[in-house]
């Protein structure tokens, strides 16, 4: 099995031991760091290696893997009760199931390629001793950020008002999506025409990155901030709030991991924008990680049996009890006992109902997002392009990629 | 008869005045030594058998494994890459094999790509700055420590540390030290009332930062090679120059530099080639940001291969890099040869 070393590592190790003890089957886990994971897994698959049997994918890259024949369809295995056991596919939310599926034809019901084991959504974390009422809208978020920037307000207890992941890795665009969707922007229209350079999307990027470029309300080296630096800024009282994965509660709320803020931190849904009827339109970004099978693997049935057990109702509950904090199953997210142990479940459970995934229905999405959108966003932060110029260039590149792919 | 223990220079010019010149020696004798008998070329089946047996076969057997490994791990990937650069290979058609030969199309796309030229420019800037600054600092250190063995013994172990550290670890450590508001570097600068630059922030600081880290990591290599070169320079020319009244600068300009020139050139060639291969530190530290300000060719190639999944175009970038490094290498070697003949 290959899966990068992440928040699931301690609890997953327990589960591998448990499976070995219960079933007598040892699952060997290759856990490279995230920075080299995609490259390593892709290289193995392109080389048609027989190992690992189990590969992993998020919703962004699943369509690419499926569309390139790099991941095994799971439909037949899922239908085989002797292998799938008690796995309950129908319990998963519809959008979770959609993100685990892919079809060659746009708009068609896709086949299953992944069994989800992580469902993550964005939440808003804030220092309750500084921020009395969390922002409902991004306009309020901007005002709070400016208020807690010392160069704007010399009496601010924090140096900067906001921090963001702006290093050229996928969380960069995922954070912006929450702004863009709330502003009413879209990446593509129904006919797959790129629309990420529409007025709402441009406005949302101007507002978001204006925090650095216009108001100097973010640390000056934000362009190279990853989640690590963003978290450190919040944990060390440099900024009063951050938007981050809801399951980060296990870090920010932990007195050992975040001694300076653990007593003061609270979290809730991400802000949104005023929508029709006075309602606030919040659109937290959602993503899921899934296990899949290597088409060239030699132990497909055994491998499937393991992932079906691990991600099924029984295995997933055991996994959560072992410490895992982002299960995709509604029965666990809504479980009162587990909610008490994992406060992030409440936010995730609510966020998944209104949140959105990135486009998962065409295989070129990861290529457009990673190779075109990321550098463009970084160009905006570097001040070398305006939001409009950068997004126009992404739209043009996306159009060219999709046209040459036959869409 | 030569007495045991008496040191005699093998070169006649270096013998003492009192050393007797043996009969038949001198320039003529030296020339005679070079008149080696021409090898007897084998003829016929018997001779061929002699070539491929016994002692003559042995050297070929010895180099065969290394040659095979070299062919497997160098020549094959090189040819594979060259082939890929002439095809429309992407992640979508790699395993199916449904890719087509498109001639030089990938190179044409690259030639017209502003991103490629920006990456080439960033690479040249990075390599020239890293090698130049690193060389000046390393040479200066070597000159200072050449005549201070005590200080050299004390400093050398510390100088080795950057050379032994894993690049990715180096990048993570520097990242922690340089991050604004939390990093120790700006904290210390602030304590002394000095400006605190955004090391990883606005252009051009990130490029300056990655150059300085590269310099820091590779100074030891240049320092030790140059120091080794300095310590084996002959004393006689310097003594003669001192007698003739030459000052320290004259000795450096007209003796040290010319005598050390081959070592300097080799150091520069190795270091330049090494700087071209930089990846880990920049990838971990900035990922090419801000914008594409620190995206050198290696990072551009990575983006093409593993983010855009355009394997054919990535192959073309790799070939372009090989040509570029070969051109620079040849230029440096030519320069070295020209200096040697002057």
Short mmCIF file of N, CA and C in Angstrom, two decimals, chain B residues 103-267:
data_model
loop_
_atom_site.label_atom_id
_atom_site.label_comp_id
_atom_site.label_asym_id
_atom_site.label_seq_id
_atom_site.Cartn_x
_atom_site.Cartn_y
_atom_site.Cartn_z
N UNK B 103 8.01 14.62 -34.28
CA UNK B 103 9.22 15.34 -34.69
C UNK B 103 9.68 16.32 -33.64
N UNK B 104 9.96 17.54 -34.07
CA UNK B 104 10.53 18.54 -33.16
C UNK B 104 9.46 19.46 -32.57
N UNK B 105 8.21 19.03 -32.62
CA UNK B 105 7.10 19.88 -32.15
C UNK B 105 7.29 20.30 -30.68
N UNK B 106 7.71 19.36 -29.83
CA UNK B 106 7.91 19.70 -28.41
C UNK B 106 8.97 20.79 -28.25
N UNK B 107 10.00 20.72 -29.08
CA UNK B 107 11.07 21.72 -29.01
C UNK B 107 10.57 23.08 -29.51
N UNK B 108 9.70 23.02 -30.50
CA UNK B 108 9.14 24.25 -31.04
C UNK B 108 8.28 24.95 -29.98
N UNK B 109 7.46 24.13 -29.29
CA UNK B 109 6.61 24.67 -28.22
C UNK B 109 7.48 25.31 -27.14
N UNK B 110 8.55 24.61 -26.83
CA UNK B 110 9.47 25.09 -25.79
C UNK B 110 10.11 26.42 -26.22
N UNK B 111 10.52 26.46 -27.46
CA UNK B 111 11.20 27.65 -27.99
C UNK B 111 10.30 28.88 -27.89
N UNK B 112 8.99 28.65 -28.07
CA UNK B 112 8.05 29.77 -28.05
C UNK B 112 7.48 30.03 -26.65
N UNK B 113 7.94 29.23 -25.67
CA UNK B 113 7.37 29.34 -24.32
C UNK B 113 8.11 30.40 -23.50
N UNK B 114 7.36 31.42 -23.08
CA UNK B 114 7.96 32.47 -22.23
C UNK B 114 8.40 31.88 -20.90
N UNK B 115 7.65 30.89 -20.41
CA UNK B 115 8.00 30.26 -19.13
C UNK B 115 9.36 29.58 -19.21
N UNK B 116 9.63 28.92 -20.35
CA UNK B 116 10.91 28.23 -20.50
C UNK B 116 12.07 29.22 -20.46
N UNK B 117 11.90 30.34 -21.16
CA UNK B 117 12.98 31.33 -21.19
C UNK B 117 13.14 32.01 -19.84
N UNK B 118 12.00 32.20 -19.15
CA UNK B 118 12.08 32.77 -17.80
C UNK B 118 12.86 31.83 -16.88
N UNK B 119 12.57 30.53 -17.01
CA UNK B 119 13.28 29.53 -16.19
C UNK B 119 14.76 29.47 -16.56
N UNK B 120 15.04 29.60 -17.86
CA UNK B 120 16.45 29.60 -18.29
C UNK B 120 17.18 30.81 -17.71
N UNK B 121 16.50 31.96 -17.76
CA UNK B 121 17.10 33.17 -17.20
C UNK B 121 17.35 33.03 -15.71
N UNK B 122 16.34 32.49 -15.00
CA UNK B 122 16.49 32.31 -13.55
C UNK B 122 17.64 31.34 -13.26
N UNK B 123 17.76 30.31 -14.09
CA UNK B 123 18.83 29.31 -13.89
C UNK B 123 20.20 29.96 -14.08
N UNK B 124 20.35 30.73 -15.14
CA UNK B 124 21.64 31.36 -15.40
C UNK B 124 22.02 32.30 -14.26
N UNK B 125 21.04 33.07 -13.82
CA UNK B 125 21.28 34.01 -12.72
C UNK B 125 21.70 33.25 -11.46
N UNK B 126 20.96 32.20 -11.19
CA UNK B 126 21.21 31.39 -10.00
C UNK B 126 22.60 30.75 -10.06
N UNK B 127 22.93 30.16 -11.20
CA UNK B 127 24.22 29.45 -11.32
C UNK B 127 25.39 30.44 -11.25
N UNK B 128 25.28 31.52 -12.01
CA UNK B 128 26.38 32.49 -12.03
C UNK B 128 26.59 33.09 -10.63
N UNK B 129 25.49 33.48 -9.99
CA UNK B 129 25.60 34.09 -8.66
C UNK B 129 26.15 33.09 -7.64
N UNK B 130 25.60 31.87 -7.65
CA UNK B 130 26.03 30.85 -6.67
C UNK B 130 27.51 30.53 -6.84
N UNK B 131 27.91 30.28 -8.09
CA UNK B 131 29.29 29.85 -8.32
C UNK B 131 30.26 30.99 -8.04
N UNK B 132 29.92 32.20 -8.50
CA UNK B 132 30.83 33.33 -8.32
C UNK B 132 31.01 33.66 -6.84
N UNK B 133 29.89 33.85 -6.14
CA UNK B 133 29.99 34.21 -4.73
C UNK B 133 30.68 33.09 -3.95
N UNK B 134 30.25 31.85 -4.23
CA UNK B 134 30.84 30.71 -3.52
C UNK B 134 32.33 30.61 -3.76
N UNK B 135 32.74 30.83 -5.00
CA UNK B 135 34.17 30.72 -5.32
C UNK B 135 34.97 31.81 -4.59
N UNK B 136 34.47 33.04 -4.62
CA UNK B 136 35.22 34.13 -3.99
C UNK B 136 35.37 33.89 -2.49
N UNK B 137 34.30 33.46 -1.86
CA UNK B 137 34.36 33.23 -0.41
C UNK B 137 35.28 32.04 -0.10
N UNK B 138 35.11 30.95 -0.87
CA UNK B 138 35.92 29.75 -0.61
C UNK B 138 37.40 30.02 -0.87
N UNK B 139 37.69 30.75 -1.92
CA UNK B 139 39.09 31.05 -2.25
C UNK B 139 39.69 31.95 -1.17
N UNK B 140 38.91 32.93 -0.76
CA UNK B 140 39.39 33.82 0.31
C UNK B 140 39.70 33.04 1.57
N UNK B 141 38.78 32.16 1.93
CA UNK B 141 38.98 31.34 3.13
C UNK B 141 40.22 30.47 2.99
N UNK B 142 40.37 29.86 1.82
CA UNK B 142 41.51 28.97 1.60
C UNK B 142 42.82 29.74 1.69
N UNK B 143 42.84 30.97 1.17
CA UNK B 143 44.06 31.79 1.22
C UNK B 143 44.40 32.16 2.67
N UNK B 144 43.36 32.47 3.42
CA UNK B 144 43.58 32.86 4.82
C UNK B 144 44.06 31.66 5.64
N UNK B 145 43.38 30.54 5.45
CA UNK B 145 43.67 29.37 6.29
C UNK B 145 44.88 28.56 5.80
N UNK B 146 45.39 28.90 4.62
CA UNK B 146 46.54 28.18 4.07
C UNK B 146 47.75 28.29 5.01
N UNK B 147 47.94 29.44 5.57
CA UNK B 147 49.12 29.67 6.39
C UNK B 147 48.82 29.64 7.88
N UNK B 148 47.60 29.23 8.24
CA UNK B 148 47.26 29.16 9.67
C UNK B 148 46.74 27.77 10.00
N UNK B 149 47.65 26.79 10.10
CA UNK B 149 47.22 25.40 10.29
C UNK B 149 46.37 25.19 11.54
N UNK B 150 46.67 25.97 12.59
CA UNK B 150 45.90 25.81 13.83
C UNK B 150 44.45 26.17 13.62
N UNK B 151 44.24 27.32 13.02
CA UNK B 151 42.88 27.80 12.75
C UNK B 151 42.17 26.87 11.77
N UNK B 152 42.97 26.37 10.80
CA UNK B 152 42.42 25.47 9.80
C UNK B 152 41.86 24.20 10.45
N UNK B 153 42.62 23.65 11.39
CA UNK B 153 42.19 22.44 12.10
C UNK B 153 40.91 22.70 12.87
N UNK B 154 40.82 23.92 13.40
CA UNK B 154 39.65 24.26 14.21
C UNK B 154 38.41 24.46 13.33
N UNK B 155 38.60 25.09 12.19
CA UNK B 155 37.46 25.49 11.36
C UNK B 155 36.97 24.36 10.45
N UNK B 156 37.90 23.53 9.99
CA UNK B 156 37.55 22.51 8.98
C UNK B 156 36.35 21.64 9.34
N UNK B 157 36.27 21.09 10.56
CA UNK B 157 35.11 20.23 10.86
C UNK B 157 33.79 20.97 10.71
N UNK B 158 33.76 22.25 11.09
CA UNK B 158 32.51 23.02 10.97
C UNK B 158 32.16 23.26 9.51
N UNK B 159 33.21 23.43 8.70
CA UNK B 159 32.97 23.66 7.28
C UNK B 159 32.40 22.42 6.59
N UNK B 160 32.68 21.27 7.18
CA UNK B 160 32.20 20.03 6.56
C UNK B 160 30.70 19.81 6.76
N UNK B 161 30.15 20.42 7.81
CA UNK B 161 28.75 20.16 8.17
C UNK B 161 27.78 20.41 7.01
N UNK B 162 27.82 21.61 6.36
CA UNK B 162 26.84 21.84 5.27
C UNK B 162 26.98 20.83 4.14
N UNK B 163 28.19 20.37 3.92
CA UNK B 163 28.44 19.43 2.82
C UNK B 163 27.81 18.07 3.10
N UNK B 164 27.72 17.73 4.38
CA UNK B 164 27.22 16.41 4.75
C UNK B 164 25.70 16.39 4.93
N UNK B 165 25.09 17.59 5.06
CA UNK B 165 23.65 17.64 5.35
C UNK B 165 22.84 17.32 4.09
N UNK B 166 21.74 16.61 4.30
CA UNK B 166 20.83 16.30 3.19
C UNK B 166 20.15 17.59 2.71
N UNK B 167 20.12 17.83 1.39
CA UNK B 167 19.55 19.10 0.90
C UNK B 167 18.13 19.39 1.40
N UNK B 168 17.27 18.35 1.43
CA UNK B 168 15.89 18.60 1.87
C UNK B 168 15.86 19.04 3.33
N UNK B 169 16.73 18.43 4.14
CA UNK B 169 16.79 18.81 5.55
C UNK B 169 17.33 20.23 5.67
N UNK B 170 18.33 20.54 4.86
CA UNK B 170 18.89 21.89 4.84
C UNK B 170 17.78 22.90 4.55
N UNK B 171 16.96 22.58 3.55
CA UNK B 171 15.88 23.50 3.15
C UNK B 171 14.88 23.68 4.29
N UNK B 172 14.50 22.58 4.93
CA UNK B 172 13.52 22.68 6.02
C UNK B 172 14.08 23.50 7.18
N UNK B 173 15.36 23.26 7.49
CA UNK B 173 15.98 23.98 8.60
C UNK B 173 16.05 25.48 8.30
N UNK B 174 16.47 25.82 7.08
CA UNK B 174 16.55 27.24 6.71
C UNK B 174 15.17 27.86 6.67
N UNK B 175 14.19 27.10 6.23
CA UNK B 175 12.83 27.61 6.18
C UNK B 175 12.37 28.04 7.58
N UNK B 176 12.66 27.19 8.55
CA UNK B 176 12.28 27.51 9.93
C UNK B 176 13.02 28.75 10.43
N UNK B 177 14.26 28.90 9.99
CA UNK B 177 15.07 30.02 10.48
C UNK B 177 14.73 31.34 9.78
N UNK B 178 14.20 31.23 8.56
CA UNK B 178 13.99 32.45 7.78
C UNK B 178 12.55 32.94 7.75
N UNK B 179 11.61 32.11 8.21
CA UNK B 179 10.20 32.50 8.10
C UNK B 179 9.96 33.80 8.90
N UNK B 180 9.20 34.70 8.30
CA UNK B 180 9.05 36.02 8.92
C UNK B 180 8.33 35.90 10.25
N UNK B 181 8.64 36.77 11.16
CA UNK B 181 8.04 36.87 12.49
C UNK B 181 8.42 35.73 13.43
N UNK B 182 8.71 34.56 12.90
CA UNK B 182 8.98 33.42 13.76
C UNK B 182 10.43 32.92 13.62
N UNK B 183 11.09 33.28 12.55
CA UNK B 183 12.44 32.76 12.29
C UNK B 183 13.50 33.45 13.13
N UNK B 184 14.55 32.69 13.44
CA UNK B 184 15.60 33.20 14.33
C UNK B 184 16.48 34.23 13.62
N UNK B 185 16.59 34.13 12.29
CA UNK B 185 17.49 35.04 11.57
C UNK B 185 17.02 36.49 11.71
N UNK B 186 15.77 36.73 11.41
CA UNK B 186 15.26 38.10 11.52
C UNK B 186 15.17 38.55 12.97
N UNK B 187 14.96 37.60 13.87
CA UNK B 187 14.94 37.95 15.29
C UNK B 187 16.30 38.52 15.70
N UNK B 188 17.37 37.82 15.29
CA UNK B 188 18.71 38.27 15.64
C UNK B 188 19.05 39.60 14.97
N UNK B 189 18.66 39.72 13.70
CA UNK B 189 18.92 40.98 12.99
C UNK B 189 18.22 42.14 13.71
N UNK B 190 16.98 41.89 14.14
CA UNK B 190 16.22 42.93 14.83
C UNK B 190 16.88 43.31 16.16
N UNK B 191 17.47 42.32 16.82
CA UNK B 191 18.14 42.59 18.10
C UNK B 191 19.28 43.59 17.93
N UNK B 192 19.91 43.53 16.76
CA UNK B 192 21.04 44.44 16.49
C UNK B 192 20.58 45.69 15.73
N UNK B 193 19.29 45.87 15.65
CA UNK B 193 18.76 47.05 14.99
C UNK B 193 18.94 47.04 13.49
N UNK B 194 19.15 45.87 12.92
CA UNK B 194 19.36 45.77 11.47
C UNK B 194 18.04 45.53 10.75
N UNK B 195 17.98 45.86 9.46
CA UNK B 195 16.74 45.59 8.71
C UNK B 195 16.45 44.10 8.64
N UNK B 196 15.18 43.77 8.61
CA UNK B 196 14.77 42.35 8.55
C UNK B 196 14.12 42.08 7.20
N UNK B 197 14.90 41.59 6.24
CA UNK B 197 14.35 41.40 4.89
C UNK B 197 13.32 40.27 4.84
N UNK B 198 12.40 40.37 3.90
CA UNK B 198 11.45 39.26 3.70
C UNK B 198 12.15 38.16 2.89
N UNK B 199 12.96 37.36 3.55
CA UNK B 199 13.82 36.40 2.86
C UNK B 199 13.06 35.53 1.86
N UNK B 200 11.85 35.14 2.26
CA UNK B 200 11.07 34.26 1.38
C UNK B 200 9.84 34.99 0.85
N UNK B 201 9.90 36.32 0.85
CA UNK B 201 8.73 37.10 0.47
C UNK B 201 8.83 37.71 -0.90
N UNK B 202 8.86 39.04 -0.92
CA UNK B 202 8.78 39.74 -2.21
C UNK B 202 10.05 39.55 -3.04
N UNK B 203 9.86 39.55 -4.36
CA UNK B 203 10.96 39.48 -5.31
C UNK B 203 11.89 40.68 -5.07
N UNK B 204 13.20 40.57 -5.09
CA UNK B 204 13.98 39.41 -5.50
C UNK B 204 14.51 38.58 -4.32
N UNK B 205 14.00 38.82 -3.11
CA UNK B 205 14.59 38.18 -1.93
C UNK B 205 14.63 36.65 -1.99
N UNK B 206 13.56 35.98 -2.42
CA UNK B 206 13.64 34.50 -2.44
C UNK B 206 14.79 33.98 -3.30
N UNK B 207 15.04 34.64 -4.46
CA UNK B 207 16.16 34.19 -5.30
C UNK B 207 17.49 34.44 -4.58
N UNK B 208 17.59 35.59 -3.93
CA UNK B 208 18.81 35.89 -3.16
C UNK B 208 18.99 34.81 -2.08
N UNK B 209 17.90 34.46 -1.43
CA UNK B 209 17.96 33.49 -0.34
C UNK B 209 18.44 32.11 -0.83
N UNK B 210 17.85 31.64 -1.92
CA UNK B 210 18.26 30.30 -2.39
C UNK B 210 19.70 30.30 -2.90
N UNK B 211 20.13 31.42 -3.44
CA UNK B 211 21.54 31.53 -3.86
C UNK B 211 22.45 31.46 -2.62
N UNK B 212 22.09 32.22 -1.60
CA UNK B 212 22.93 32.24 -0.39
C UNK B 212 22.98 30.87 0.28
N UNK B 213 21.86 30.16 0.28
CA UNK B 213 21.86 28.83 0.89
C UNK B 213 22.73 27.87 0.07
N UNK B 214 22.64 27.98 -1.25
CA UNK B 214 23.47 27.14 -2.11
C UNK B 214 24.95 27.46 -1.89
N UNK B 215 25.26 28.73 -1.77
CA UNK B 215 26.65 29.15 -1.50
C UNK B 215 27.11 28.53 -0.19
N UNK B 216 26.29 28.70 0.84
CA UNK B 216 26.62 28.17 2.17
C UNK B 216 26.87 26.66 2.11
N UNK B 217 26.03 25.96 1.34
CA UNK B 217 26.16 24.50 1.32
C UNK B 217 27.37 24.02 0.53
N UNK B 218 27.80 24.80 -0.47
CA UNK B 218 28.86 24.29 -1.34
C UNK B 218 30.20 24.97 -1.18
N UNK B 219 30.28 25.95 -0.30
CA UNK B 219 31.59 26.56 -0.02
C UNK B 219 32.60 25.50 0.42
N UNK B 220 32.23 24.57 1.30
CA UNK B 220 33.22 23.58 1.77
C UNK B 220 33.88 22.82 0.62
N UNK B 221 33.09 22.39 -0.36
CA UNK B 221 33.67 21.64 -1.48
C UNK B 221 34.74 22.47 -2.17
N UNK B 222 34.40 23.71 -2.51
CA UNK B 222 35.36 24.56 -3.22
C UNK B 222 36.55 24.89 -2.31
N UNK B 223 36.25 25.13 -1.04
CA UNK B 223 37.32 25.47 -0.10
C UNK B 223 38.35 24.35 -0.01
N UNK B 224 37.90 23.13 0.18
CA UNK B 224 38.86 22.04 0.39
C UNK B 224 39.66 21.74 -0.89
N UNK B 225 39.02 21.84 -2.03
CA UNK B 225 39.76 21.59 -3.29
C UNK B 225 40.80 22.68 -3.50
N UNK B 226 40.39 23.93 -3.31
CA UNK B 226 41.34 25.04 -3.52
C UNK B 226 42.46 25.01 -2.50
N UNK B 227 42.12 24.66 -1.26
CA UNK B 227 43.15 24.58 -0.21
C UNK B 227 44.17 23.49 -0.56
N UNK B 228 43.64 22.35 -1.04
CA UNK B 228 44.56 21.27 -1.44
C UNK B 228 45.48 21.75 -2.56
N UNK B 229 44.93 22.50 -3.49
CA UNK B 229 45.74 23.04 -4.59
C UNK B 229 46.79 24.00 -4.08
N UNK B 230 46.40 24.86 -3.14
CA UNK B 230 47.34 25.85 -2.61
C UNK B 230 48.49 25.19 -1.85
N UNK B 231 48.18 24.14 -1.11
CA UNK B 231 49.22 23.53 -0.26
C UNK B 231 50.26 22.77 -1.08
N UNK B 232 49.95 22.40 -2.31
CA UNK B 232 50.96 21.67 -3.10
C UNK B 232 51.68 22.57 -4.11
N UNK B 233 51.44 23.88 -4.04
CA UNK B 233 52.18 24.78 -4.93
C UNK B 233 53.66 24.74 -4.54
N UNK B 234 54.58 24.76 -5.50
CA UNK B 234 56.01 24.72 -5.16
C UNK B 234 56.44 26.00 -4.45
N UNK B 235 57.38 25.87 -3.54
CA UNK B 235 57.85 27.03 -2.78
C UNK B 235 58.83 27.89 -3.58
N UNK B 236 59.61 27.21 -4.44
CA UNK B 236 60.74 27.91 -5.09
C UNK B 236 60.34 29.20 -5.79
N UNK B 237 59.30 29.21 -6.64
CA UNK B 237 58.97 30.47 -7.33
C UNK B 237 58.64 31.60 -6.36
N UNK B 238 57.99 31.24 -5.28
CA UNK B 238 57.62 32.27 -4.30
C UNK B 238 58.86 32.82 -3.59
N UNK B 239 59.80 31.89 -3.31
CA UNK B 239 61.05 32.32 -2.65
C UNK B 239 61.83 33.24 -3.60
N UNK B 240 61.88 32.82 -4.85
CA UNK B 240 62.61 33.63 -5.83
C UNK B 240 61.96 35.00 -5.99
N UNK B 241 60.63 35.02 -6.02
CA UNK B 241 59.90 36.29 -6.17
C UNK B 241 60.16 37.18 -4.96
N UNK B 242 60.19 36.57 -3.78
CA UNK B 242 60.44 37.34 -2.56
C UNK B 242 61.83 37.97 -2.60
N UNK B 243 62.81 37.18 -3.10
CA UNK B 243 64.18 37.70 -3.20
C UNK B 243 64.22 38.88 -4.18
N UNK B 244 63.41 38.73 -5.24
CA UNK B 244 63.39 39.81 -6.25
C UNK B 244 62.56 41.01 -5.80
N UNK B 245 62.00 40.92 -4.60
CA UNK B 245 61.28 42.07 -4.05
C UNK B 245 59.81 42.14 -4.39
N UNK B 246 59.22 41.02 -4.84
CA UNK B 246 57.79 41.04 -5.17
C UNK B 246 56.95 41.12 -3.90
N UNK B 247 55.90 41.92 -3.94
CA UNK B 247 55.00 42.03 -2.80
C UNK B 247 53.98 40.90 -2.80
N UNK B 248 53.12 40.89 -1.76
CA UNK B 248 52.12 39.82 -1.62
C UNK B 248 51.14 39.81 -2.80
N UNK B 249 50.71 41.00 -3.20
CA UNK B 249 49.74 41.08 -4.30
C UNK B 249 50.35 40.57 -5.61
N UNK B 250 51.65 40.98 -5.86
CA UNK B 250 52.32 40.53 -7.08
C UNK B 250 52.46 39.01 -7.08
N UNK B 251 52.83 38.46 -5.92
CA UNK B 251 52.99 37.00 -5.82
C UNK B 251 51.66 36.31 -6.09
N UNK B 252 50.58 36.90 -5.56
CA UNK B 252 49.25 36.32 -5.77
C UNK B 252 48.85 36.42 -7.25
N UNK B 253 49.07 37.60 -7.81
CA UNK B 253 48.62 37.87 -9.18
C UNK B 253 49.43 37.08 -10.20
N UNK B 254 50.77 37.04 -10.01
CA UNK B 254 51.62 36.47 -11.07
C UNK B 254 52.09 35.04 -10.77
N UNK B 255 51.88 34.58 -9.52
CA UNK B 255 52.30 33.20 -9.23
C UNK B 255 51.14 32.31 -8.78
N UNK B 256 50.48 32.73 -7.70
CA UNK B 256 49.42 31.88 -7.15
C UNK B 256 48.32 31.60 -8.18
N UNK B 257 47.81 32.67 -8.76
CA UNK B 257 46.69 32.49 -9.71
C UNK B 257 47.09 31.64 -10.93
N UNK B 258 48.21 31.94 -11.59
CA UNK B 258 48.56 31.09 -12.75
C UNK B 258 48.86 29.65 -12.37
N UNK B 259 49.57 29.47 -11.24
CA UNK B 259 49.92 28.09 -10.86
C UNK B 259 48.68 27.30 -10.43
N UNK B 260 47.74 28.01 -9.82
CA UNK B 260 46.55 27.32 -9.31
C UNK B 260 45.45 27.22 -10.38
N UNK B 261 45.70 27.81 -11.51
CA UNK B 261 44.66 27.94 -12.53
C UNK B 261 43.98 26.62 -12.91
N UNK B 262 44.74 25.52 -13.11
CA UNK B 262 44.05 24.26 -13.45
C UNK B 262 43.10 23.81 -12.34
N UNK B 263 43.52 23.99 -11.09
CA UNK B 263 42.66 23.59 -9.96
C UNK B 263 41.41 24.48 -9.93
N UNK B 264 41.62 25.76 -10.15
CA UNK B 264 40.48 26.69 -10.14
C UNK B 264 39.47 26.31 -11.23
N UNK B 265 39.98 26.00 -12.41
CA UNK B 265 39.08 25.68 -13.51
C UNK B 265 38.29 24.40 -13.23
N UNK B 266 38.98 23.40 -12.71
CA UNK B 266 38.29 22.14 -12.39
C UNK B 266 37.22 22.38 -11.32
N UNK B 267 37.57 23.18 -10.32
CA UNK B 267 36.61 23.50 -9.26
C UNK B 267 35.38 24.21 -9.86
#
